[in-house]
Amino acid sequence: MKYVSTRGEAPVLAFDDVLLAGLAEDGGLYVPESWPQFSVADLRAMVDISYAEIAYQVIRPFVGGTIADADLRGMIDETYTGFGHAAIAPLKQIGANDWLMELFQGPTLAFKDFALQLVGRMFGHVLTTRGERMTIVGATSGDTGSAAIEACRDRENIDIFILFPEGRVSPVQQRQMTTVASANVHAIAVDGTFDDCQDLVKGMFNDAQFRKTQNLSAVNSINWARVMAQIVYYVVAAVRLGAPARPVSFAVPTGNFGNVFAGWAAWKCGLPIDRLVVGTNRNDILFRFFETGEMKMAGVEPTLSPSMDIQVSSNFERLLFDMLGGDGSAVRDWIANFRISGGVSVDDSRLAAARKKFSAARLDDDGTLRVIREIYQTTGELLDPHSAIGVDAARQCRGDKAVPMISLATAHPAKFPDAVRAATDVHPELPDRMSDLFERDEVFHTLANDIGAVQDFVRRAVEKHS
Ligand SMILES: *Cc1c(COP(=O)(O)O)cnc(C)c1O
């Protein structure tokens, strides 16, 4: 199994190199050269097996032998035993043929754990095999930081530094990052905004000398391995609800397009998926794209679903590559035009082809609160604001009622208690294993919004730890 860049000018790589590289050298994203195929018999054999066993079968062809089978199996087993529910991704019925798949049973209570918990282990494993170490840096406005920290904690050959804007992340989010007592984890409160944090991270990557001596990397959402690990729960949901005999549909609260692209990938591998429904909040660039074929930039507005407050969805480039027939130079032109003009289109036939699989819907904050309230009143389930957008998109775009519709619940309601309380008057409790979050000791460092200060801190912390 080899991987090519969506922009066609980077070296073709095997899985382990794609894992460590993240972004391709030409600025593109890595995608498999061809899609492994799961036959009807393969899928039928998955009906009765565990989440981890399905994960192994789905992931193995993508890894293409670059990690020994026994090691891969071991990492997958270890990853999912750390989840808070025996089913790993439990399905709940919320309507006649409507389902909710809870993807928030991982250590940080959001779906990103499904991929990052495995990817962190894979990073550690490949680095150990090669005798290398790595410094991971990232900026977070809340959610990704804790998932990345939990994925990398206690790994000998990794130091992770997460920058967050001081006083601007929620108390739960901050504590999830700052109460991890591990020598290789460094949470940094920056005296500035989220954009300042992002600029500091970019500045570190743009400093070639620093980048090289630190062996700098990121575990951001464009990493192929994250998409790969997310394919698994689409397969699990489908075989639990009738595949391969009958198709299923999914509704996905969408930001960077990584999650729903994993659904598309599952379909490319032979999973019978009827529709993929993209849910957006008021930052609706993707909704408008699927309506009109035009991708047109607009400003980002803050909403109750902050993990979807995104202007340009980085993983969309992977779908674009497919829509443009795998032509890297066409992707390059498209992206360049978008950068220059802030708006670019695909032609009607390509849009029509994409719309055979994708639908899209959007929902504002008032609507989000209304849906949380309605679902609570009719089913007793508490939804977080992101998940509510998915559930509403499923309703707006419901096609054939005989096809099971599965909405992906991407965060635990207790991660967004204010919105949930405003909608329902119920305070969502943290799960038992986390109920002492506010009693744990916090460790973090406060630094000025100054690249020199941050780089000094990174250098010293790495020296001390290694
Ligand atoms: C990251 C995130 C999303 C968006 O997922 P993408 O893969 O970026 O589309 C949705 N909901 C929650 C809770 C998230 O953390």
Short mmCIF file of C-alpha atoms and ligand atoms in Angstrom, two decimals:
data_model
loop_
_atom_site.label_atom_id
_atom_site.label_comp_id
_atom_site.label_asym_id
_atom_site.label_seq_id
_atom_site.Cartn_x
_atom_site.Cartn_y
_atom_site.Cartn_z
CA MET A 1 0.00 0.00 0.00
CA LYS A 2 1.49 3.33 -1.11
CA TYR A 3 0.31 6.88 -0.55
CA VAL A 4 0.32 9.81 -2.98
CA SER A 5 -0.03 13.52 -2.32
CA THR A 6 -3.22 15.29 -3.40
CA ARG A 7 -0.95 17.85 -5.13
CA GLY A 8 0.99 15.23 -7.07
CA GLU A 9 4.50 16.56 -6.46
CA ALA A 10 5.65 14.88 -3.25
CA PRO A 11 7.36 11.49 -3.02
CA VAL A 12 5.14 8.41 -2.94
CA LEU A 13 5.44 6.98 0.59
CA ALA A 14 4.59 3.90 2.64
CA PHE A 15 2.36 4.15 5.71
CA ASP A 16 5.05 4.61 8.37
CA ASP A 17 6.57 7.57 6.52
CA VAL A 18 3.15 9.10 5.90
CA LEU A 19 2.42 8.76 9.62
CA LEU A 20 5.51 10.73 10.68
CA ALA A 21 5.37 13.23 7.81
CA GLY A 22 1.80 14.47 8.37
CA LEU A 23 1.60 17.05 5.60
CA ALA A 24 3.20 16.14 2.25
CA GLU A 25 6.28 18.09 1.07
CA ASP A 26 4.32 19.81 -1.70
CA GLY A 27 1.76 21.09 0.80
CA GLY A 28 -0.74 18.37 -0.14
CA LEU A 29 -2.37 15.63 1.90
CA TYR A 30 -1.53 11.96 1.57
CA VAL A 31 -4.21 9.58 0.24
CA PRO A 32 -3.99 5.86 -0.58
CA GLU A 33 -3.00 5.15 -4.18
CA SER A 34 -5.92 2.72 -4.35
CA TRP A 35 -8.60 1.69 -1.87
CA PRO A 36 -8.53 -1.75 -0.25
CA GLN A 37 -11.82 -3.57 -0.87
CA PHE A 38 -13.95 -5.23 1.79
CA SER A 39 -16.07 -7.90 0.11
CA VAL A 40 -19.57 -8.89 1.20
CA ALA A 41 -18.03 -11.97 2.79
CA ASP A 42 -15.44 -9.85 4.66
CA LEU A 43 -18.17 -7.59 6.01
CA ARG A 44 -20.42 -10.50 6.93
CA ALA A 45 -17.56 -11.98 8.96
CA MET A 46 -17.40 -8.72 10.96
CA VAL A 47 -21.01 -8.85 12.16
CA ASP A 48 -20.26 -10.69 15.41
CA ILE A 49 -16.73 -9.63 16.30
CA SER A 50 -15.49 -6.96 18.71
CA TYR A 51 -14.65 -3.34 17.93
CA ALA A 52 -10.92 -4.03 18.26
CA GLU A 53 -11.09 -7.07 15.96
CA ILE A 54 -12.91 -5.06 13.30
CA ALA A 55 -10.40 -2.26 13.75
CA TYR A 56 -7.53 -4.67 13.10
CA GLN A 57 -9.11 -5.98 9.91
CA VAL A 58 -9.96 -2.52 8.59
CA ILE A 59 -6.61 -0.92 9.46
CA ARG A 60 -4.23 -3.74 8.49
CA PRO A 61 -4.37 -3.25 4.69
CA PHE A 62 -3.74 0.49 5.08
CA VAL A 63 -0.64 -0.12 7.20
CA GLY A 64 0.63 -2.36 4.41
CA GLY A 65 3.09 -4.37 6.48
CA THR A 66 5.06 -1.34 7.75
CA ILE A 67 4.14 -2.35 11.32
CA ALA A 68 4.32 -6.04 12.24
CA ASP A 69 0.85 -7.63 12.55
CA ALA A 70 1.34 -8.64 16.19
CA ASP A 71 2.49 -5.12 17.15
CA LEU A 72 -0.43 -3.54 15.31
CA ARG A 73 -2.88 -5.89 16.97
CA GLY A 74 -1.35 -5.15 20.39
CA MET A 75 -1.60 -1.38 19.93
CA ILE A 76 -5.22 -1.60 18.77
CA ASP A 77 -6.21 -3.79 21.73
CA GLU A 78 -4.48 -1.47 24.19
CA THR A 79 -6.08 1.60 22.63
CA TYR A 80 -9.67 0.52 22.96
CA THR A 81 -9.47 -1.18 26.35
CA GLY A 82 -8.87 2.36 27.68
CA PHE A 83 -12.38 3.45 26.67
CA GLY A 84 -15.17 3.92 29.17
CA HIS A 85 -17.82 1.63 27.64
CA ALA A 86 -17.63 -2.07 26.77
CA ALA A 87 -19.09 -1.42 23.31
CA ILE A 88 -16.39 1.28 22.68
CA ALA A 89 -18.80 3.14 20.37
CA PRO A 90 -22.28 2.31 21.70
CA LEU A 91 -25.33 2.75 19.47
CA LYS A 92 -28.48 4.23 20.96
CA GLN A 93 -31.86 4.35 19.27
CA ILE A 94 -33.41 7.84 19.21
CA GLY A 95 -36.22 7.33 16.67
CA ALA A 96 -37.94 4.76 14.44
CA ASN A 97 -34.85 3.97 12.39
CA ASP A 98 -32.67 6.72 13.82
CA TRP A 99 -29.55 5.99 15.83
CA LEU A 100 -26.90 7.82 17.75
CA MET A 101 -23.36 6.45 17.84
CA GLU A 102 -21.60 7.70 20.98
CA LEU A 103 -18.03 8.51 20.03
CA PHE A 104 -17.19 10.15 23.35
CA GLN A 105 -16.21 7.24 25.58
CA GLY A 106 -12.47 7.88 25.19
CA PRO A 107 -10.17 9.54 27.75
CA THR A 108 -10.96 13.14 26.71
CA LEU A 109 -14.65 12.61 25.95
CA ALA A 110 -14.56 13.53 22.24
CA PHE A 111 -14.37 11.47 19.07
CA LYS A 112 -10.79 12.57 18.36
CA ASP A 113 -9.64 9.99 20.93
CA PHE A 114 -10.65 7.18 18.56
CA ALA A 115 -7.88 8.13 16.18
CA LEU A 116 -5.38 9.95 18.40
CA GLN A 117 -5.14 7.22 21.03
CA LEU A 118 -4.00 4.82 18.31
CA VAL A 119 -1.90 7.34 16.38
CA GLY A 120 0.05 8.30 19.54
CA ARG A 121 0.93 4.64 20.06
CA MET A 122 1.90 4.23 16.41
CA PHE A 123 4.16 7.31 16.60
CA GLY A 124 5.90 5.92 19.68
CA HIS A 125 6.30 2.50 18.07
CA VAL A 126 7.74 3.72 14.76
CA LEU A 127 10.10 6.15 16.54
CA THR A 128 11.36 3.38 18.81
CA THR A 129 11.96 1.09 15.83
CA ARG A 130 13.99 3.83 14.15
CA GLY A 131 15.81 4.98 17.29
CA GLU A 132 14.49 8.53 16.90
CA ARG A 133 12.76 11.05 19.15
CA MET A 134 10.33 13.82 18.31
CA THR A 135 8.94 17.12 19.59
CA ILE A 136 5.26 17.62 18.92
CA VAL A 137 3.87 21.15 19.06
CA GLY A 138 0.30 22.29 18.64
CA ALA A 139 -2.09 25.14 19.35
CA THR A 140 -5.56 24.53 20.66
CA SER A 141 -8.70 26.52 21.25
CA GLY A 142 -9.85 23.73 23.56
CA ASP A 143 -10.59 20.24 22.29
CA THR A 144 -7.71 18.97 20.20
CA GLY A 145 -5.08 19.85 22.78
CA SER A 146 -6.29 17.45 25.43
CA ALA A 147 -6.81 14.63 22.93
CA ALA A 148 -3.25 15.08 21.62
CA ILE A 149 -1.82 15.23 25.14
CA GLU A 150 -3.60 12.04 26.20
CA ALA A 151 -2.36 10.37 23.02
CA CYS A 152 1.30 11.23 23.66
CA ARG A 153 1.60 11.14 27.44
CA ASP A 154 4.28 8.89 28.95
CA ARG A 155 5.88 8.08 25.58
CA GLU A 156 9.65 7.94 26.03
CA ASN A 157 10.62 9.35 22.65
CA ILE A 158 8.07 12.17 22.38
CA ASP A 159 7.76 15.55 24.08
CA ILE A 160 4.48 17.33 23.49
CA PHE A 161 3.91 21.08 23.89
CA ILE A 162 0.37 22.42 23.62
CA LEU A 163 -0.22 26.17 23.52
CA PHE A 164 -3.58 27.51 24.62
CA PRO A 165 -4.84 31.08 25.05
CA GLU A 166 -4.74 31.92 28.76
CA GLY A 167 -8.20 32.36 30.25
CA ARG A 168 -9.98 31.60 26.97
CA VAL A 169 -10.56 27.86 27.14
CA SER A 170 -13.33 26.35 29.24
CA PRO A 171 -12.41 25.12 32.75
CA VAL A 172 -13.04 21.47 31.76
CA GLN A 173 -10.89 21.84 28.67
CA GLN A 174 -8.07 23.54 30.57
CA ARG A 175 -8.03 20.95 33.33
CA GLN A 176 -8.01 18.11 30.82
CA MET A 177 -4.71 19.53 29.54
CA THR A 178 -3.13 20.71 32.79
CA THR A 179 -3.81 17.83 35.18
CA VAL A 180 -1.87 15.21 33.21
CA ALA A 181 1.08 14.44 35.46
CA SER A 182 3.56 13.21 32.90
CA ALA A 183 7.17 14.36 32.37
CA ASN A 184 6.82 14.59 28.58
CA VAL A 185 3.65 16.72 28.62
CA HIS A 186 3.98 20.51 28.60
CA ALA A 187 0.85 22.64 28.68
CA ILE A 188 1.57 26.30 27.96
CA ALA A 189 -0.83 29.15 28.66
CA VAL A 190 0.01 31.96 26.25
CA ASP A 191 -0.78 35.55 27.14
CA GLY A 192 -2.72 36.05 23.88
CA THR A 193 -5.46 34.69 21.63
CA PHE A 194 -5.87 31.36 19.84
CA ASP A 195 -4.58 33.02 16.65
CA ASP A 196 -1.44 34.11 18.55
CA CYS A 197 -0.94 30.49 19.64
CA GLN A 198 -1.29 29.30 16.06
CA ASP A 199 1.17 31.91 14.84
CA LEU A 200 3.71 30.80 17.46
CA VAL A 201 3.39 27.20 16.28
CA LYS A 202 3.75 28.26 12.64
CA GLY A 203 6.77 30.34 13.63
CA MET A 204 8.43 27.28 15.18
CA PHE A 205 7.80 25.21 12.03
CA ASN A 206 9.12 28.01 9.82
CA ASP A 207 12.39 28.15 11.75
CA ALA A 208 14.26 25.48 9.73
CA GLN A 209 17.08 25.11 12.24
CA PHE A 210 14.72 24.69 15.20
CA ARG A 211 12.50 22.36 13.21
CA LYS A 212 15.42 20.11 12.38
CA THR A 213 17.16 20.01 15.76
CA GLN A 214 13.88 19.36 17.55
CA ASN A 215 12.58 16.90 14.91
CA LEU A 216 9.36 18.90 15.08
CA SER A 217 6.03 17.32 14.18
CA ALA A 218 2.30 17.78 14.64
CA VAL A 219 -0.58 15.38 15.14
CA ASN A 220 -3.08 17.62 13.39
CA SER A 221 -6.21 16.52 11.63
CA ILE A 222 -4.62 16.24 8.19
CA ASN A 223 -2.57 13.22 9.28
CA TRP A 224 -3.74 10.27 7.17
CA ALA A 225 -3.48 7.87 10.12
CA ARG A 226 -6.23 9.80 11.91
CA VAL A 227 -8.63 9.46 9.00
CA MET A 228 -7.74 5.78 8.72
CA ALA A 229 -8.55 5.02 12.35
CA GLN A 230 -11.90 6.79 11.98
CA ILE A 231 -13.01 4.52 9.13
CA VAL A 232 -13.42 1.77 11.71
CA TYR A 233 -16.52 3.09 13.50
CA TYR A 234 -18.36 3.57 10.22
CA VAL A 235 -17.80 -0.13 9.53
CA VAL A 236 -18.79 -1.10 13.07
CA ALA A 237 -22.03 0.93 12.96
CA ALA A 238 -22.94 -0.44 9.54
CA VAL A 239 -22.43 -4.12 10.36
CA ARG A 240 -24.25 -3.73 13.69
CA LEU A 241 -27.28 -2.28 11.89
CA GLY A 242 -27.61 -4.56 8.89
CA ALA A 243 -24.67 -4.26 6.50
CA PRO A 244 -23.70 -5.88 4.23
CA ALA A 245 -27.32 -6.98 3.57
CA ARG A 246 -28.65 -3.42 3.68
CA PRO A 247 -27.08 0.01 3.45
CA VAL A 248 -26.94 2.64 6.21
CA SER A 249 -26.58 6.44 6.25
CA PHE A 250 -24.54 8.72 8.51
CA ALA A 251 -24.92 12.30 9.70
CA VAL A 252 -21.69 13.96 10.81
CA PRO A 253 -21.15 17.29 12.62
CA THR A 254 -18.36 18.66 10.48
CA GLY A 255 -15.48 21.10 10.86
CA ASN A 256 -12.22 20.10 9.19
CA PHE A 257 -13.98 17.38 7.16
CA GLY A 258 -11.76 14.63 8.62
CA ASN A 259 -14.55 12.66 10.22
CA VAL A 260 -16.98 12.65 7.30
CA PHE A 261 -14.13 11.98 4.87
CA ALA A 262 -13.48 8.78 6.82
CA GLY A 263 -17.08 7.84 5.98
CA TRP A 264 -16.41 8.51 2.31
CA ALA A 265 -13.28 6.35 2.58
CA ALA A 266 -15.32 3.54 4.15
CA TRP A 267 -17.69 3.73 1.17
CA LYS A 268 -14.75 3.66 -1.26
CA CYS A 269 -13.63 0.44 0.47
CA GLY A 270 -16.96 -1.24 -0.26
CA LEU A 271 -19.07 -0.41 2.82
CA PRO A 272 -22.71 -0.01 1.70
CA ILE A 273 -23.40 3.63 2.64
CA ASP A 274 -26.49 5.28 1.22
CA ARG A 275 -25.90 8.91 2.28
CA LEU A 276 -23.30 10.96 4.13
CA VAL A 277 -24.91 14.03 5.67
CA VAL A 278 -22.63 16.96 6.52
CA GLY A 279 -23.87 19.11 9.41
CA THR A 280 -22.45 22.61 9.84
CA ASN A 281 -23.12 25.45 12.25
CA ARG A 282 -23.35 29.07 11.11
CA ASN A 283 -19.88 28.73 9.66
CA ASP A 284 -21.48 27.06 6.68
CA ILE A 285 -18.90 27.10 3.88
CA LEU A 286 -19.35 23.35 3.33
CA PHE A 287 -23.16 23.60 3.31
CA ARG A 288 -22.93 26.30 0.65
CA PHE A 289 -20.47 24.22 -1.36
CA PHE A 290 -22.79 21.22 -1.53
CA GLU A 291 -25.69 23.54 -2.46
CA THR A 292 -23.94 25.48 -5.21
CA GLY A 293 -20.60 23.87 -6.13
CA GLU A 294 -18.83 27.05 -5.06
CA MET A 295 -16.37 27.16 -2.18
CA LYS A 296 -16.51 30.74 -0.97
CA MET A 297 -14.61 32.10 2.00
CA ALA A 298 -16.41 33.97 4.80
CA GLY A 299 -15.31 35.16 8.24
CA VAL A 300 -15.41 32.74 11.17
CA GLU A 301 -18.07 33.47 13.76
CA PRO A 302 -17.96 31.97 17.25
CA THR A 303 -20.79 29.52 18.00
CA LEU A 304 -21.87 27.04 20.68
CA SER A 305 -20.04 24.33 18.71
CA PRO A 306 -16.47 25.73 18.69
CA SER A 307 -14.82 22.63 17.19
CA MET A 308 -16.75 23.37 14.00
CA ASP A 309 -15.92 27.09 13.84
CA ILE A 310 -13.76 26.73 10.79
CA GLN A 311 -13.32 28.76 7.64
CA VAL A 312 -11.50 26.32 5.36
CA SER A 313 -11.79 22.58 6.00
CA SER A 314 -8.33 21.16 5.48
CA ASN A 315 -9.41 17.58 4.77
CA PHE A 316 -11.78 18.72 2.02
CA GLU A 317 -8.74 18.61 -0.26
CA ARG A 318 -8.88 14.82 -0.10
CA LEU A 319 -12.43 14.78 -1.50
CA LEU A 320 -11.48 17.41 -4.06
CA PHE A 321 -8.65 15.17 -5.30
CA ASP A 322 -11.19 12.41 -5.86
CA MET A 323 -13.71 14.77 -7.49
CA LEU A 324 -11.02 16.02 -9.89
CA GLY A 325 -10.16 12.48 -10.96
CA GLY A 326 -6.93 12.16 -8.95
CA ASP A 327 -5.28 14.98 -10.90
CA GLY A 328 -2.73 16.64 -8.58
CA SER A 329 -2.09 19.60 -10.87
CA ALA A 330 -5.82 20.34 -11.07
CA VAL A 331 -5.92 20.31 -7.25
CA ARG A 332 -2.95 22.70 -7.13
CA ASP A 333 -4.66 25.13 -9.52
CA TRP A 334 -7.94 24.95 -7.62
CA ILE A 335 -6.28 25.64 -4.26
CA ALA A 336 -4.17 28.47 -5.72
CA ASN A 337 -7.29 30.10 -7.20
CA PHE A 338 -9.08 29.76 -3.90
CA ARG A 339 -6.22 31.46 -2.05
CA ILE A 340 -6.13 34.34 -4.53
CA SER A 341 -9.83 34.98 -5.07
CA GLY A 342 -11.44 33.51 -1.96
CA GLY A 343 -13.94 31.65 -4.12
CA VAL A 344 -13.74 28.76 -6.60
CA SER A 345 -16.17 26.22 -8.10
CA VAL A 346 -16.43 22.72 -9.43
CA ASP A 347 -18.52 22.16 -12.56
CA ASP A 348 -22.08 20.85 -12.41
CA SER A 349 -21.29 17.26 -13.35
CA ARG A 350 -18.68 16.94 -10.60
CA LEU A 351 -21.02 18.53 -8.07
CA ALA A 352 -23.81 16.18 -9.14
CA ALA A 353 -21.47 13.21 -8.65
CA ALA A 354 -20.57 14.34 -5.12
CA ARG A 355 -24.23 14.96 -4.29
CA LYS A 356 -25.05 11.35 -5.09
CA LYS A 357 -23.42 10.56 -1.76
CA PHE A 358 -23.31 13.82 0.23
CA SER A 359 -26.12 16.01 1.56
CA ALA A 360 -25.59 19.00 3.83
CA ALA A 361 -27.53 21.05 6.37
CA ARG A 362 -26.75 23.95 8.70
CA LEU A 363 -28.04 25.04 12.07
CA ASP A 364 -27.58 28.23 14.11
CA ASP A 365 -27.15 28.46 17.89
CA ASP A 366 -30.87 28.89 18.65
CA GLY A 367 -31.61 25.82 16.58
CA THR A 368 -28.86 23.93 18.37
CA LEU A 369 -30.38 24.67 21.79
CA ARG A 370 -33.83 23.73 20.46
CA VAL A 371 -32.59 20.34 19.22
CA ILE A 372 -30.80 19.59 22.51
CA ARG A 373 -34.07 20.35 24.33
CA GLU A 374 -36.26 18.30 21.95
CA ILE A 375 -34.03 15.24 22.03
CA TYR A 376 -33.85 15.42 25.81
CA GLN A 377 -37.63 15.67 26.09
CA THR A 378 -38.36 12.86 23.61
CA THR A 379 -35.57 10.39 24.43
CA GLY A 380 -33.93 11.45 27.72
CA GLU A 381 -30.54 11.70 25.96
CA LEU A 382 -28.36 14.76 26.58
CA LEU A 383 -26.59 15.93 23.43
CA ASP A 384 -23.62 18.25 23.28
CA PRO A 385 -24.01 21.16 20.78
CA HIS A 386 -21.89 19.47 18.06
CA SER A 387 -23.84 16.24 18.26
CA ALA A 388 -27.12 18.19 18.14
CA ILE A 389 -26.09 19.67 14.79
CA GLY A 390 -25.53 16.16 13.44
CA VAL A 391 -28.91 14.96 14.69
CA ASP A 392 -30.66 17.91 13.10
CA ALA A 393 -28.80 17.45 9.80
CA ALA A 394 -29.96 13.83 9.81
CA ARG A 395 -33.57 14.99 10.14
CA GLN A 396 -33.25 17.70 7.50
CA CYS A 397 -31.68 15.35 4.96
CA ARG A 398 -33.55 12.14 5.79
CA GLY A 399 -33.92 10.11 2.60
CA ASP A 400 -35.29 6.56 2.45
CA LYS A 401 -36.86 5.88 5.89
CA ALA A 402 -36.05 2.18 5.56
CA VAL A 403 -32.33 2.97 5.66
CA PRO A 404 -30.97 3.27 9.20
CA MET A 405 -29.64 6.80 9.85
CA ILE A 406 -26.75 7.02 12.30
CA SER A 407 -25.83 10.41 13.78
CA LEU A 408 -22.33 10.59 15.18
CA ALA A 409 -22.23 12.06 18.70
CA THR A 410 -18.79 13.65 18.72
CA ALA A 411 -18.50 15.00 22.27
CA HIS A 412 -19.81 14.17 25.73
CA PRO A 413 -22.43 16.68 26.96
CA ALA A 414 -20.33 17.41 30.07
CA LYS A 415 -17.68 19.01 27.84
CA PHE A 416 -20.17 21.78 27.05
CA PRO A 417 -22.19 22.08 30.25
CA ASP A 418 -23.32 25.70 29.78
CA ALA A 419 -25.11 25.06 26.48
CA VAL A 420 -26.65 21.83 27.75
CA ARG A 421 -27.92 23.52 30.91
CA ALA A 422 -29.29 26.47 28.94
CA ALA A 423 -31.28 24.08 26.75
CA THR A 424 -32.51 21.58 29.33
CA ASP A 425 -31.96 22.96 32.87
CA VAL A 426 -29.97 19.80 33.48
CA HIS A 427 -26.31 19.93 34.48
CA PRO A 428 -24.51 17.15 32.58
CA GLU A 429 -22.22 15.24 34.95
CA LEU A 430 -18.72 14.12 34.05
CA PRO A 431 -18.37 10.32 33.92
CA ASP A 432 -17.24 8.70 37.19
CA ARG A 433 -13.70 8.11 36.01
CA MET A 434 -13.32 11.88 35.62
CA SER A 435 -15.44 13.18 38.46
CA ASP A 436 -12.35 14.33 40.40
CA LEU A 437 -11.13 16.53 37.52
CA PHE A 438 -11.57 19.69 39.58
CA GLU A 439 -9.67 18.27 42.56
CA ARG A 440 -6.56 17.25 40.60
CA ASP A 441 -3.43 19.42 40.71
CA GLU A 442 -2.81 21.61 37.70
CA VAL A 443 0.63 21.99 36.10
CA PHE A 444 1.16 24.52 33.33
CA HIS A 445 3.51 27.28 32.34
CA THR A 446 2.49 30.81 31.43
CA LEU A 447 4.55 32.40 28.69
CA ALA A 448 4.45 35.73 26.88
CA ASN A 449 3.26 35.84 23.28
CA ASP A 450 6.87 35.74 22.13
CA ILE A 451 8.42 33.18 19.82
CA GLY A 452 11.86 33.42 21.42
CA ALA A 453 10.48 32.72 24.88
CA VAL A 454 8.49 29.73 23.64
CA GLN A 455 11.43 28.24 21.74
CA ASP A 456 13.70 28.65 24.77
CA PHE A 457 11.15 26.91 26.92
CA VAL A 458 10.85 24.00 24.46
CA ARG A 459 14.64 23.57 24.20
CA ARG A 460 15.10 23.54 27.97
CA ALA A 461 12.22 21.21 28.67
CA VAL A 462 13.41 18.70 26.06
CA GLU A 463 16.96 18.77 27.45
CA LYS A 464 15.69 18.21 30.96
CA HIS A 465 13.49 15.31 29.92
CA SER A 466 15.94 13.45 27.64
C1 LIG B 1 -13.15 18.10 15.90
C2 LIG B 1 -14.60 18.03 16.23
C3 LIG B 1 -15.59 18.08 15.22
C4 LIG B 1 -15.25 18.28 13.76
O1 LIG B 1 -14.65 17.13 13.18
P1 LIG B 1 -13.89 17.26 11.80
O2 LIG B 1 -13.22 15.95 11.60
O3 LIG B 1 -12.90 18.38 11.97
O4 LIG B 1 -14.89 17.55 10.74
C5 LIG B 1 -16.91 17.93 15.59
N1 LIG B 1 -17.27 17.79 16.89
C6 LIG B 1 -16.35 17.76 17.88
C7 LIG B 1 -16.81 17.63 19.28
C8 LIG B 1 -14.99 17.87 17.60
O5 LIG B 1 -14.09 17.84 18.59
#
